[in-house]
JSON list of C-alpha atoms in Angstrom, two decimals:
[
{"chain": "N", "resi": 1, "resn": "ILE", "atom": "CA", "xyz": [-1.50, 5.89, -26.81]},
{"chain": "N", "resi": 2, "resn": "LEU", "atom": "CA", "xyz": [-5.24, 5.21, -27.39]},
{"chain": "N", "resi": 3, "resn": "SER", "atom": "CA", "xyz": [-4.66, 1.53, -28.17]},
{"chain": "N", "resi": 4, "resn": "VAL", "atom": "CA", "xyz": [-3.19, 1.14, -24.67]},
{"chain": "N", "resi": 5, "resn": "LEU", "atom": "CA", "xyz": [-6.58, 2.25, -23.18]},
{"chain": "N", "resi": 6, "resn": "LYS", "atom": "CA", "xyz": [-8.24, -0.58, -24.92]},
{"chain": "N", "resi": 7, "resn": "THR", "atom": "CA", "xyz": [-6.09, -3.15, -23.23]},
{"chain": "N", "resi": 8, "resn": "SER", "atom": "CA", "xyz": [-7.23, -5.20, -20.32]},
{"chain": "N", "resi": 9, "resn": "ASN", "atom": "CA", "xyz": [-3.65, -4.85, -18.88]},
{"chain": "N", "resi": 10, "resn": "PHE", "atom": "CA", "xyz": [-4.26, -1.20, -18.62]},
{"chain": "N", "resi": 11, "resn": "TRP", "atom": "CA", "xyz": [-7.53, -1.42, -16.76]},
{"chain": "N", "resi": 12, "resn": "LEU", "atom": "CA", "xyz": [-6.30, -4.12, -14.43]},
{"chain": "N", "resi": 13, "resn": "ILE", "atom": "CA", "xyz": [-3.27, -2.12, -13.56]},
{"chain": "N", "resi": 14, "resn": "THR", "atom": "CA", "xyz": [-5.43, 0.92, -12.95]},
{"chain": "N", "resi": 15, "resn": "VAL", "atom": "CA", "xyz": [-7.65, -1.02, -10.61]},
{"chain": "N", "resi": 16, "resn": "PHE", "atom": "CA", "xyz": [-4.58, -2.33, -8.88]},
{"chain": "N", "resi": 17, "resn": "HIS", "atom": "CA", "xyz": [-3.21, 1.06, -8.37]},
{"chain": "N", "resi": 18, "resn": "PHE", "atom": "CA", "xyz": [-6.45, 2.42, -7.22]},
{"chain": "N", "resi": 19, "resn": "LEU", "atom": "CA", "xyz": [-6.76, -0.37, -4.42]},
{"chain": "N", "resi": 20, "resn": "PHE", "atom": "CA", "xyz": [-3.11, 0.19, -3.73]},
{"chain": "N", "resi": 21, "resn": "GLY", "atom": "CA", "xyz": [-3.71, 4.01, -3.20]},
{"chain": "N", "resi": 22, "resn": "ILE", "atom": "CA", "xyz": [-6.74, 3.14, -0.92]},
{"chain": "N", "resi": 23, "resn": "CYS", "atom": "CA", "xyz": [-4.64, 0.88, 1.35]},
{"chain": "N", "resi": 24, "resn": "SER", "atom": "CA", "xyz": [-1.63, 3.08, 1.31]},
{"chain": "N", "resi": 25, "resn": "LEU", "atom": "CA", "xyz": [-3.32, 6.36, 2.53]},
{"chain": "N", "resi": 26, "resn": "MET", "atom": "CA", "xyz": [-5.89, 4.81, 4.75]},
{"chain": "N", "resi": 27, "resn": "VAL", "atom": "CA", "xyz": [-2.91, 3.26, 6.86]},
{"chain": "N", "resi": 28, "resn": "ALA", "atom": "CA", "xyz": [-0.84, 6.21, 6.74]},
{"chain": "N", "resi": 29, "resn": "THR", "atom": "CA", "xyz": [-3.75, 8.61, 7.67]},
{"chain": "N", "resi": 30, "resn": "HIS", "atom": "CA", "xyz": [-5.14, 6.31, 10.36]},
{"chain": "N", "resi": 31, "resn": "ILE", "atom": "CA", "xyz": [-2.16, 4.59, 11.97]},
{"chain": "N", "resi": 32, "resn": "VAL", "atom": "CA", "xyz": [-1.23, 7.29, 14.45]},
{"chain": "N", "resi": 33, "resn": "PRO", "atom": "CA", "xyz": [-4.89, 7.67, 15.74]},
{"chain": "N", "resi": 34, "resn": "HIS", "atom": "CA", "xyz": [-5.09, 3.91, 15.99]},
{"chain": "N", "resi": 35, "resn": "VAL", "atom": "CA", "xyz": [-1.79, 3.96, 18.12]},
{"chain": "N", "resi": 36, "resn": "LEU", "atom": "CA", "xyz": [-3.50, 6.62, 20.23]},
{"chain": "N", "resi": 37, "resn": "ASP", "atom": "CA", "xyz": [-6.53, 4.37, 20.51]},
{"chain": "N", "resi": 38, "resn": "MET", "atom": "CA", "xyz": [-4.36, 1.53, 21.68]},
{"chain": "N", "resi": 39, "resn": "ARG", "atom": "CA", "xyz": [-3.44, 3.75, 24.51]},
{"chain": "N", "resi": 40, "resn": "PHE", "atom": "CA", "xyz": [0.13, 4.64, 23.46]},
{"chain": "N", "resi": 41, "resn": "SER", "atom": "CA", "xyz": [1.38, 8.25, 23.32]},
{"chain": "N", "resi": 42, "resn": "ALA", "atom": "CA", "xyz": [1.20, 10.68, 20.51]},
{"chain": "N", "resi": 43, "resn": "GLY", "atom": "CA", "xyz": [5.20, 10.42, 20.44]},
{"chain": "N", "resi": 44, "resn": "GLN", "atom": "CA", "xyz": [4.92, 6.65, 19.97]},
{"chain": "N", "resi": 45, "resn": "GLY", "atom": "CA", "xyz": [2.40, 7.13, 17.28]},
{"chain": "N", "resi": 46, "resn": "ALA", "atom": "CA", "xyz": [4.71, 9.67, 15.59]},
{"chain": "N", "resi": 47, "resn": "MET", "atom": "CA", "xyz": [7.68, 7.13, 15.86]},
{"chain": "N", "resi": 48, "resn": "VAL", "atom": "CA", "xyz": [5.41, 4.60, 14.17]},
{"chain": "N", "resi": 49, "resn": "ILE", "atom": "CA", "xyz": [4.81, 6.71, 11.05]},
{"chain": "N", "resi": 50, "resn": "SER", "atom": "CA", "xyz": [8.53, 7.70, 11.19]},
{"chain": "N", "resi": 51, "resn": "ILE", "atom": "CA", "xyz": [9.57, 4.09, 11.12]},
{"chain": "N", "resi": 52, "resn": "ILE", "atom": "CA", "xyz": [7.31, 3.46, 8.25]},
{"chain": "N", "resi": 53, "resn": "GLY", "atom": "CA", "xyz": [8.82, 6.37, 6.25]},
{"chain": "N", "resi": 54, "resn": "ILE", "atom": "CA", "xyz": [12.50, 5.29, 7.03]},
{"chain": "N", "resi": 55, "resn": "MET", "atom": "CA", "xyz": [11.86, 1.76, 6.39]},
{"chain": "N", "resi": 56, "resn": "SER", "atom": "CA", "xyz": [10.24, 2.55, 2.99]},
{"chain": "N", "resi": 57, "resn": "VAL", "atom": "CA", "xyz": [13.45, 3.77, 1.90]},
{"chain": "N", "resi": 58, "resn": "ALA", "atom": "CA", "xyz": [15.08, 0.24, 2.66]},
{"chain": "N", "resi": 59, "resn": "GLY", "atom": "CA", "xyz": [12.08, -1.18, 0.81]},
{"chain": "N", "resi": 60, "resn": "PHE", "atom": "CA", "xyz": [12.80, 1.01, -2.38]},
{"chain": "N", "resi": 61, "resn": "LEU", "atom": "CA", "xyz": [16.44, -0.30, -2.20]},
{"chain": "N", "resi": 62, "resn": "LEU", "atom": "CA", "xyz": [15.40, -4.07, -1.55]},
{"chain": "N", "resi": 63, "resn": "GLY", "atom": "CA", "xyz": [12.53, -3.94, -4.14]},
{"chain": "N", "resi": 64, "resn": "GLY", "atom": "CA", "xyz": [14.98, -2.74, -6.88]},
{"chain": "N", "resi": 65, "resn": "VAL", "atom": "CA", "xyz": [17.35, -5.72, -5.99]},
{"chain": "N", "resi": 66, "resn": "VAL", "atom": "CA", "xyz": [14.56, -8.24, -5.91]},
{"chain": "N", "resi": 67, "resn": "THR", "atom": "CA", "xyz": [13.00, -6.97, -9.13]},
{"chain": "N", "resi": 68, "resn": "ASP", "atom": "CA", "xyz": [16.31, -7.35, -11.02]},
{"chain": "N", "resi": 69, "resn": "ARG", "atom": "CA", "xyz": [16.62, -10.96, -9.78]},
{"chain": "N", "resi": 70, "resn": "ALA", "atom": "CA", "xyz": [13.09, -12.18, -9.59]},
{"chain": "N", "resi": 71, "resn": "GLY", "atom": "CA", "xyz": [11.26, -10.09, -12.15]},
{"chain": "N", "resi": 72, "resn": "ALA", "atom": "CA", "xyz": [8.94, -7.14, -11.93]},
{"chain": "N", "resi": 73, "resn": "LYS", "atom": "CA", "xyz": [5.51, -9.16, -11.78]},
{"chain": "N", "resi": 74, "resn": "LYS", "atom": "CA", "xyz": [6.66, -11.53, -9.09]},
{"chain": "N", "resi": 75, "resn": "THR", "atom": "CA", "xyz": [8.09, -8.76, -7.06]},
{"chain": "N", "resi": 76, "resn": "VAL", "atom": "CA", "xyz": [4.87, -6.67, -7.25]},
{"chain": "N", "resi": 77, "resn": "ILE", "atom": "CA", "xyz": [2.93, -9.75, -6.22]},
{"chain": "N", "resi": 78, "resn": "PHE", "atom": "CA", "xyz": [5.47, -10.56, -3.38]},
{"chain": "N", "resi": 79, "resn": "PHE", "atom": "CA", "xyz": [5.42, -7.04, -1.81]},
{"chain": "N", "resi": 80, "resn": "THR", "atom": "CA", "xyz": [1.77, -6.40, -2.23]},
{"chain": "N", "resi": 81, "resn": "MET", "atom": "CA", "xyz": [0.83, -9.63, -0.53]},
{"chain": "N", "resi": 82, "resn": "GLY", "atom": "CA", "xyz": [3.31, -8.87, 2.18]},
{"chain": "N", "resi": 83, "resn": "MET", "atom": "CA", "xyz": [1.55, -5.56, 2.85]},
{"chain": "N", "resi": 84, "resn": "ALA", "atom": "CA", "xyz": [-1.75, -7.31, 2.93]},
{"chain": "N", "resi": 85, "resn": "VAL", "atom": "CA", "xyz": [-0.73, -9.75, 5.50]},
{"chain": "N", "resi": 86, "resn": "ILE", "atom": "CA", "xyz": [1.00, -7.07, 7.64]},
{"chain": "N", "resi": 87, "resn": "THR", "atom": "CA", "xyz": [-2.12, -4.84, 7.53]},
{"chain": "N", "resi": 88, "resn": "ALA", "atom": "CA", "xyz": [-4.27, -7.84, 8.54]},
{"chain": "N", "resi": 89, "resn": "TRP", "atom": "CA", "xyz": [-1.80, -8.48, 11.46]},
{"chain": "N", "resi": 90, "resn": "LEU", "atom": "CA", "xyz": [-2.23, -4.90, 12.44]},
{"chain": "N", "resi": 91, "resn": "THR", "atom": "CA", "xyz": [-5.88, -5.76, 13.55]},
{"chain": "N", "resi": 92, "resn": "HIS", "atom": "CA", "xyz": [-4.40, -8.04, 16.31]},
{"chain": "N", "resi": 93, "resn": "ILE", "atom": "CA", "xyz": [-1.61, -6.07, 17.51]},
{"chain": "N", "resi": 94, "resn": "SER", "atom": "CA", "xyz": [-1.61, -5.15, 21.22]},
{"chain": "N", "resi": 95, "resn": "SER", "atom": "CA", "xyz": [1.82, -4.26, 22.44]},
{"chain": "N", "resi": 96, "resn": "LEU", "atom": "CA", "xyz": [4.16, -1.56, 21.51]},
{"chain": "N", "resi": 97, "resn": "TRP", "atom": "CA", "xyz": [6.94, -3.90, 20.22]},
{"chain": "N", "resi": 98, "resn": "GLN", "atom": "CA", "xyz": [4.45, -5.36, 17.79]},
{"chain": "N", "resi": 99, "resn": "ILE", "atom": "CA", "xyz": [3.42, -1.89, 16.56]},
{"chain": "N", "resi": 100, "resn": "TYR", "atom": "CA", "xyz": [6.98, -0.95, 15.88]},
{"chain": "N", "resi": 101, "resn": "LEU", "atom": "CA", "xyz": [7.54, -4.29, 14.13]},
{"chain": "N", "resi": 102, "resn": "PHE", "atom": "CA", "xyz": [4.48, -3.58, 12.14]},
{"chain": "N", "resi": 103, "resn": "ALA", "atom": "CA", "xyz": [5.98, -0.26, 11.13]},
{"chain": "N", "resi": 104, "resn": "VAL", "atom": "CA", "xyz": [9.15, -1.75, 10.00]},
{"chain": "N", "resi": 105, "resn": "LEU", "atom": "CA", "xyz": [7.64, -4.51, 7.87]},
{"chain": "N", "resi": 106, "resn": "TYR", "atom": "CA", "xyz": [4.88, -2.24, 6.52]},
{"chain": "N", "resi": 107, "resn": "GLY", "atom": "CA", "xyz": [7.62, 0.29, 5.61]},
{"chain": "N", "resi": 108, "resn": "VAL", "atom": "CA", "xyz": [9.81, -2.32, 3.78]},
{"chain": "N", "resi": 109, "resn": "THR", "atom": "CA", "xyz": [6.89, -3.88, 1.88]},
{"chain": "N", "resi": 110, "resn": "SER", "atom": "CA", "xyz": [5.21, -0.57, 0.82]},
{"chain": "N", "resi": 111, "resn": "GLY", "atom": "CA", "xyz": [8.50, 0.65, -0.31]},
{"chain": "N", "resi": 112, "resn": "GLY", "atom": "CA", "xyz": [9.40, -2.42, -2.09]},
{"chain": "N", "resi": 113, "resn": "VAL", "atom": "CA", "xyz": [6.47, -2.11, -4.48]},
{"chain": "N", "resi": 114, "resn": "THR", "atom": "CA", "xyz": [7.58, 1.11, -6.01]},
{"chain": "N", "resi": 115, "resn": "PRO", "atom": "CA", "xyz": [10.59, 0.13, -8.12]},
{"chain": "N", "resi": 116, "resn": "SER", "atom": "CA", "xyz": [9.12, -3.12, -9.19]},
{"chain": "N", "resi": 117, "resn": "LEU", "atom": "CA", "xyz": [5.96, -1.21, -10.53]},
{"chain": "N", "resi": 118, "resn": "ALA", "atom": "CA", "xyz": [8.18, 1.17, -12.43]},
{"chain": "N", "resi": 119, "resn": "THR", "atom": "CA", "xyz": [9.90, -1.77, -14.24]},
{"chain": "N", "resi": 120, "resn": "PHE", "atom": "CA", "xyz": [6.45, -3.61, -14.58]},
{"chain": "N", "resi": 121, "resn": "PHE", "atom": "CA", "xyz": [4.74, -0.74, -16.27]},
{"chain": "N", "resi": 122, "resn": "GLY", "atom": "CA", "xyz": [7.63, -0.41, -18.57]},
{"chain": "N", "resi": 123, "resn": "GLN", "atom": "CA", "xyz": [7.77, -4.08, -19.40]},
{"chain": "N", "resi": 124, "resn": "THR", "atom": "CA", "xyz": [3.95, -4.10, -19.85]},
{"chain": "N", "resi": 125, "resn": "PHE", "atom": "CA", "xyz": [3.44, -1.05, -22.13]},
{"chain": "N", "resi": 126, "resn": "GLY", "atom": "CA", "xyz": [7.01, -0.31, -23.48]},
{"chain": "N", "resi": 127, "resn": "THR", "atom": "CA", "xyz": [8.63, 2.86, -22.97]},
{"chain": "N", "resi": 128, "resn": "LYS", "atom": "CA", "xyz": [7.62, 4.99, -26.11]},
{"chain": "N", "resi": 129, "resn": "HIS", "atom": "CA", "xyz": [4.67, 6.63, -24.32]},
{"chain": "N", "resi": 130, "resn": "ILE", "atom": "CA", "xyz": [5.21, 5.60, -20.70]},
{"chain": "N", "resi": 131, "resn": "SER", "atom": "CA", "xyz": [5.18, 9.08, -19.28]},
{"chain": "N", "resi": 132, "resn": "ARG", "atom": "CA", "xyz": [1.50, 9.49, -20.57]},
{"chain": "N", "resi": 133, "resn": "ILE", "atom": "CA", "xyz": [0.52, 5.97, -19.59]},
{"chain": "N", "resi": 134, "resn": "LEU", "atom": "CA", "xyz": [1.94, 6.54, -16.05]},
{"chain": "N", "resi": 135, "resn": "GLY", "atom": "CA", "xyz": [0.06, 9.89, -15.80]},
{"chain": "N", "resi": 136, "resn": "MET", "atom": "CA", "xyz": [-3.14, 8.23, -16.58]},
{"chain": "N", "resi": 137, "resn": "ILE", "atom": "CA", "xyz": [-2.46, 5.30, -14.25]},
{"chain": "N", "resi": 138, "resn": "GLU", "atom": "CA", "xyz": [-1.39, 7.60, -11.42]},
{"chain": "N", "resi": 139, "resn": "ILE", "atom": "CA", "xyz": [-4.83, 9.15, -11.60]},
{"chain": "N", "resi": 140, "resn": "SER", "atom": "CA", "xyz": [-6.33, 6.01, -10.19]},
{"chain": "N", "resi": 141, "resn": "TRP", "atom": "CA", "xyz": [-3.70, 5.91, -7.39]},
{"chain": "N", "resi": 142, "resn": "ALA", "atom": "CA", "xyz": [-4.75, 9.46, -6.42]},
{"chain": "N", "resi": 143, "resn": "LEU", "atom": "CA", "xyz": [-8.31, 8.61, -6.38]},
{"chain": "N", "resi": 144, "resn": "GLY", "atom": "CA", "xyz": [-7.80, 5.67, -4.08]},
{"chain": "N", "resi": 145, "resn": "ALA", "atom": "CA", "xyz": [-5.49, 7.70, -1.94]},
{"chain": "N", "resi": 146, "resn": "ALA", "atom": "CA", "xyz": [-8.25, 10.27, -1.50]},
{"chain": "N", "resi": 147, "resn": "ALA", "atom": "CA", "xyz": [-10.84, 7.58, -0.88]},
{"chain": "N", "resi": 148, "resn": "GLY", "atom": "CA", "xyz": [-8.82, 5.48, 1.66]},
{"chain": "N", "resi": 149, "resn": "PRO", "atom": "CA", "xyz": [-8.62, 8.08, 4.51]},
{"chain": "N", "resi": 150, "resn": "ILE", "atom": "CA", "xyz": [-12.30, 8.90, 4.24]},
{"chain": "N", "resi": 151, "resn": "ILE", "atom": "CA", "xyz": [-13.25, 5.32, 4.07]},
{"chain": "N", "resi": 152, "resn": "GLY", "atom": "CA", "xyz": [-11.21, 4.60, 7.12]},
{"chain": "N", "resi": 153, "resn": "GLY", "atom": "CA", "xyz": [-12.56, 7.52, 8.94]},
{"chain": "N", "resi": 154, "resn": "LYS", "atom": "CA", "xyz": [-16.26, 6.58, 8.22]},
{"chain": "N", "resi": 155, "resn": "LEU", "atom": "CA", "xyz": [-15.54, 3.07, 9.25]},
{"chain": "N", "resi": 156, "resn": "PHE", "atom": "CA", "xyz": [-14.08, 4.49, 12.56]},
{"chain": "N", "resi": 157, "resn": "ASP", "atom": "CA", "xyz": [-17.30, 6.42, 13.14]},
{"chain": "N", "resi": 158, "resn": "VAL", "atom": "CA", "xyz": [-19.46, 3.41, 12.65]},
{"chain": "N", "resi": 159, "resn": "ASN", "atom": "CA", "xyz": [-17.39, 0.94, 14.57]},
{"chain": "N", "resi": 160, "resn": "GLY", "atom": "CA", "xyz": [-15.57, 2.95, 17.15]},
{"chain": "N", "resi": 161, "resn": "ASN", "atom": "CA", "xyz": [-12.13, 1.50, 16.03]},
{"chain": "N", "resi": 162, "resn": "TYR", "atom": "CA", "xyz": [-9.98, 0.80, 12.91]},
{"chain": "N", "resi": 163, "resn": "ILE", "atom": "CA", "xyz": [-10.34, -3.02, 12.79]},
{"chain": "N", "resi": 164, "resn": "VAL", "atom": "CA", "xyz": [-12.88, -3.05, 9.85]},
{"chain": "N", "resi": 165, "resn": "ALA", "atom": "CA", "xyz": [-10.96, -0.52, 7.96]},
{"chain": "N", "resi": 166, "resn": "PHE", "atom": "CA", "xyz": [-7.58, -2.12, 8.17]},
{"chain": "N", "resi": 167, "resn": "TRP", "atom": "CA", "xyz": [-9.38, -5.47, 7.21]},
{"chain": "N", "resi": 168, "resn": "ILE", "atom": "CA", "xyz": [-10.82, -3.70, 4.17]},
{"chain": "N", "resi": 169, "resn": "ALA", "atom": "CA", "xyz": [-7.27, -2.35, 3.30]},
{"chain": "N", "resi": 170, "resn": "ALA", "atom": "CA", "xyz": [-5.91, -5.82, 3.58]},
{"chain": "N", "resi": 171, "resn": "ILE", "atom": "CA", "xyz": [-8.52, -7.42, 1.42]},
{"chain": "N", "resi": 172, "resn": "ALA", "atom": "CA", "xyz": [-8.12, -4.75, -1.04]},
{"chain": "N", "resi": 173, "resn": "LEU", "atom": "CA", "xyz": [-4.45, -5.49, -1.60]},
{"chain": "N", "resi": 174, "resn": "ILE", "atom": "CA", "xyz": [-5.34, -9.18, -1.70]},
{"chain": "N", "resi": 175, "resn": "ILE", "atom": "CA", "xyz": [-7.75, -8.45, -4.51]},
{"chain": "N", "resi": 176, "resn": "ALA", "atom": "CA", "xyz": [-5.01, -6.13, -6.16]}
]
């Protein structure tokens, strides 16, 4: 297990997972306040987060199928880049139908990453110590998930909107 910690793959994946955590929780935490800032109702904001959750289930299933057909690495890249583009698009949305479409697409792409990551980790590190390796990698996701909402909130306080925060989330996904 110590030999895995010495590999560049482990650290690249750890950084990816950290950045993914930043984006995932920044958007999840701030999407409803963003919808409210767009002058839509709290009920419509709740509908957006609900659609994201429901569509992530479809993404889990789709991600598994695509991973089996195209391979884990290509699928991780595809869904992560999809999330990046959709998150960037969020900065230009102005109508309710667009925010609902965002929720559908974001839910599918964010959900699609999950099964492909599980396969990718197993292919990269083997399965002998995968539980311990995943435990170490998930720490980076948790740190990113803790940082994302704070970063988004601070950027809102400075800018009065979520545009910069969502752009940073999109860029973090592109970097990942």
